[in-house]
Amino acid sequence: MRNNKRLLWIGALALLALVGQPALRADDGADAAKPTTLTNPVKVKDTFQYKSTLSVSAGGADVVVEQGRKYTVKEIKDNGDIVYVVADLGGKFSINGGDMDIPPGASVTLTQDKTGKIIDYKPDANDQNPYLSDTTQYLVAMVDHIILPDKPVKPGDSWKTEAKNPAAKDKKVSIKTTFVGLDKVDGMPAWKIKQTLEAETEDGSKMT
């Protein structure tokens, strides 16, 4: 049963829908008409938690996975790279309306550059996730992290990033990020950002 679920997720990532990283905070006095410099400052030992929702339709089954994760900033390198330890807090696995609890699982150490692009991903070799392969989790992590621009942007501006594809040798992952504009989250000013990942598979097809 466990192996079947694992394979389902490997084959169905093309229908991934995920809500993740906490909103990037904006200044109260921000002017929507002026170019905005997007930053996400953190300090060593900072932590944050969020819940992701992954929805898949495959093989006649409608599957939803809800999982919580806790990020802790382990190190900030001189070049601006940030090393996180990511703890899986568990969640819920639902197939066609039937629910099953997911216990807390594997921890991961990942490194992102100063723009938010993930450049290294290391799962705990002694604590593997029974539902998602390492490469699938790597791709999910790429969706989790908002990639910031290297210059000020206005609402509607987009930027593209390429990265190596952990699930397909010699293939690329293309990430398009768009600054939608200013918004409110729990009454606080925030930046609203849309991000889409497109990845080539081994057989030459693409998933989005």
Coordinates of C-alpha atoms in Angstrom, one line a residue:
M1 CA 0.0 0.0 0.0
R2 CA 2.8 2.4 1.0
N3 CA 4.7 1.8 -2.3
N4 CA 1.6 2.3 -4.4
K5 CA 1.0 5.7 -2.8
R6 CA 4.6 6.7 -3.4
L7 CA 4.4 5.8 -7.1
L8 CA 1.1 7.7 -7.5
W9 CA 2.8 10.9 -6.4
I10 CA 5.8 10.4 -8.6
G11 CA 3.5 10.1 -11.6
A12 CA 1.0 12.7 -10.8
L13 CA 3.0 15.8 -10.0
A14 CA 1.8 17.5 -13.2
L15 CA -1.4 18.3 -11.4
L16 CA 0.2 19.8 -8.4
A17 CA -1.5 22.7 -6.6
L18 CA 0.3 24.1 -3.6
V19 CA -0.1 27.1 -1.2
G20 CA 3.0 27.7 0.9
Q21 CA 5.5 30.3 1.8
P22 CA 4.3 33.0 4.2
A23 CA 3.4 36.3 2.6
L24 CA 6.4 38.6 2.1
R25 CA 5.8 41.6 4.3
A26 CA 5.4 45.1 2.8
D27 CA 5.7 48.5 4.4
D28 CA 2.5 50.2 5.6
G29 CA 3.3 53.2 3.5
A30 CA 4.2 51.4 0.3
D31 CA 3.1 53.1 -2.9
A32 CA 1.7 50.7 -5.4
A33 CA 2.6 53.0 -8.3
K34 CA 6.3 53.0 -7.6
P35 CA 8.8 50.2 -8.3
T36 CA 9.2 48.0 -5.2
T37 CA 12.3 46.2 -4.0
L38 CA 11.3 42.7 -2.8
T39 CA 13.3 41.3 0.0
N40 CA 12.7 38.6 2.6
P41 CA 15.2 39.3 5.4
V42 CA 15.8 36.5 8.0
K43 CA 18.2 35.8 10.9
V44 CA 19.8 32.7 12.1
K45 CA 17.4 30.7 14.4
D46 CA 14.3 32.4 12.8
T47 CA 11.5 29.9 12.4
F48 CA 8.2 29.9 10.5
Q49 CA 5.5 27.3 9.8
Y50 CA 3.0 26.8 7.0
K51 CA 0.6 24.3 5.6
S52 CA 0.7 23.1 2.0
T53 CA -2.2 21.5 0.1
L54 CA -1.5 19.2 -2.8
S55 CA -4.4 18.1 -5.0
V56 CA -4.1 15.3 -7.6
S57 CA -6.5 13.5 -9.9
A58 CA -5.0 10.3 -11.3
G59 CA -6.1 6.8 -12.1
G60 CA -9.7 7.6 -11.2
A61 CA -8.8 8.8 -7.7
D62 CA -9.1 12.3 -6.3
V63 CA -6.3 12.7 -3.8
V64 CA -5.5 15.6 -1.4
V65 CA -2.5 15.8 0.9
E66 CA -2.3 18.5 3.6
Q67 CA 1.0 18.8 5.3
G68 CA 2.6 21.2 7.8
R69 CA 6.3 22.2 7.7
K70 CA 8.5 24.1 10.1
Y71 CA 11.5 26.0 8.7
T72 CA 14.4 27.0 10.9
V73 CA 17.3 29.2 9.6
K74 CA 20.4 27.2 10.4
E75 CA 23.1 29.4 8.7
I76 CA 23.4 32.5 6.6
K77 CA 26.6 32.4 4.5
D78 CA 28.8 35.3 3.6
N79 CA 27.6 35.3 0.0
G80 CA 23.9 35.5 1.2
D81 CA 23.0 31.8 0.8
I82 CA 20.5 30.7 3.5
V83 CA 20.6 27.1 5.0
Y84 CA 17.3 25.9 6.4
V85 CA 16.4 22.8 8.3
V86 CA 12.8 21.8 7.4
A87 CA 10.8 19.6 9.7
D88 CA 7.8 17.7 8.4
L89 CA 5.0 18.2 10.9
G90 CA 2.6 15.6 9.4
G91 CA -0.9 16.2 8.1
K92 CA -3.7 14.4 6.4
F93 CA -4.0 12.1 3.3
S94 CA -7.4 11.9 1.6
I95 CA -8.5 9.6 -1.3
N96 CA -12.0 10.0 -2.7
G97 CA -13.1 11.5 0.6
G98 CA -11.5 8.9 2.9
D99 CA -9.0 10.5 5.3
M100 CA -5.9 9.1 6.9
D101 CA -3.5 10.9 9.2
I102 CA 0.1 11.4 8.1
P103 CA 2.6 11.2 11.1
P104 CA 5.5 13.7 11.3
G105 CA 8.2 12.6 8.9
A106 CA 11.6 13.2 7.3
S107 CA 13.6 16.3 7.9
V108 CA 15.4 18.1 5.1
T109 CA 18.3 20.5 4.9
L110 CA 18.1 22.9 2.0
T111 CA 20.1 25.8 0.8
Q112 CA 18.7 28.8 -1.2
D113 CA 20.6 31.7 -2.7
K114 CA 19.8 35.3 -1.8
T115 CA 17.1 35.4 -4.4
G116 CA 15.3 32.4 -3.0
K117 CA 16.4 29.9 -5.7
I118 CA 17.1 26.4 -4.1
I119 CA 20.7 25.3 -4.9
D120 CA 21.0 22.3 -2.6
Y121 CA 18.5 19.8 -1.1
K122 CA 19.5 17.0 1.3
P123 CA 16.8 14.8 2.9
D124 CA 17.7 12.8 6.0
A125 CA 19.0 9.5 4.6
N126 CA 17.7 7.6 7.7
D127 CA 14.2 9.0 7.6
Q128 CA 12.6 8.7 4.2
N129 CA 9.2 10.0 3.2
P130 CA 6.9 7.0 2.4
Y131 CA 4.6 9.0 0.1
L132 CA 6.9 11.2 -2.0
S133 CA 10.3 10.4 -3.6
D134 CA 13.3 12.6 -2.8
T135 CA 13.2 14.1 -6.3
T136 CA 9.4 14.8 -6.1
Q137 CA 9.9 16.5 -2.7
Y138 CA 12.7 18.6 -4.3
L139 CA 10.4 19.8 -7.0
V140 CA 7.7 20.6 -4.4
A141 CA 10.3 22.7 -2.5
M142 CA 11.0 24.6 -5.6
V143 CA 7.4 25.7 -5.8
D144 CA 7.4 26.5 -2.1
H145 CA 10.1 29.2 -2.3
I146 CA 9.3 32.5 -4.0
I147 CA 12.2 33.7 -6.2
L148 CA 12.9 37.4 -5.8
P149 CA 14.0 39.8 -8.6
D150 CA 17.4 41.4 -8.7
K151 CA 15.9 44.9 -9.2
P152 CA 12.8 46.9 -8.2
V153 CA 9.6 45.8 -9.9
K154 CA 6.1 47.2 -10.5
P155 CA 2.8 45.3 -10.4
G156 CA 2.6 43.1 -13.5
D157 CA 6.3 42.7 -13.9
S158 CA 7.6 39.1 -14.3
W159 CA 11.0 37.4 -14.2
K160 CA 12.2 33.9 -15.2
T161 CA 14.6 31.6 -13.5
E162 CA 16.1 28.3 -14.7
A163 CA 17.4 25.5 -12.4
K164 CA 18.6 21.9 -12.8
N165 CA 15.8 19.4 -12.8
P166 CA 16.3 16.8 -9.9
A167 CA 13.7 14.4 -11.5
A168 CA 15.2 14.3 -15.0
K169 CA 18.9 14.3 -15.8
D170 CA 20.1 17.0 -18.2
K171 CA 16.7 18.6 -18.2
K172 CA 15.7 22.1 -16.8
V173 CA 13.1 23.5 -14.5
S174 CA 11.8 26.9 -15.6
I175 CA 10.2 29.2 -13.0
K176 CA 8.2 32.3 -13.8
T177 CA 7.4 34.7 -11.0
T178 CA 5.1 37.7 -11.3
F179 CA 4.6 40.6 -8.8
V180 CA 0.8 40.9 -8.8
G181 CA 0.8 43.9 -6.4
L182 CA 0.0 45.0 -2.8
D183 CA -2.4 43.0 -0.7
K184 CA -3.5 42.5 2.9
V185 CA -2.9 39.3 5.0
D186 CA -4.6 39.2 8.4
G187 CA -4.9 43.0 8.2
M188 CA -1.2 43.5 7.5
P189 CA 0.3 44.9 4.2
A190 CA 1.9 42.2 2.0
W191 CA 3.1 41.6 -1.5
K192 CA 1.0 39.3 -3.7
I193 CA 3.2 37.1 -5.9
K194 CA 2.3 34.4 -8.5
Q195 CA 4.8 31.7 -9.3
T196 CA 4.6 28.9 -11.9
L197 CA 7.0 26.0 -12.3
E198 CA 7.4 24.1 -15.6
A199 CA 9.6 21.0 -15.7
E200 CA 10.7 18.7 -18.5
T201 CA 10.4 15.0 -17.8
E202 CA 12.6 12.2 -19.0
D203 CA 10.3 11.4 -21.9
G204 CA 10.3 14.9 -23.2
S205 CA 6.9 16.0 -21.9
K206 CA 6.3 18.8 -19.5
M207 CA 4.6 19.3 -16.2
T208 CA 3.4 22.6 -14.8

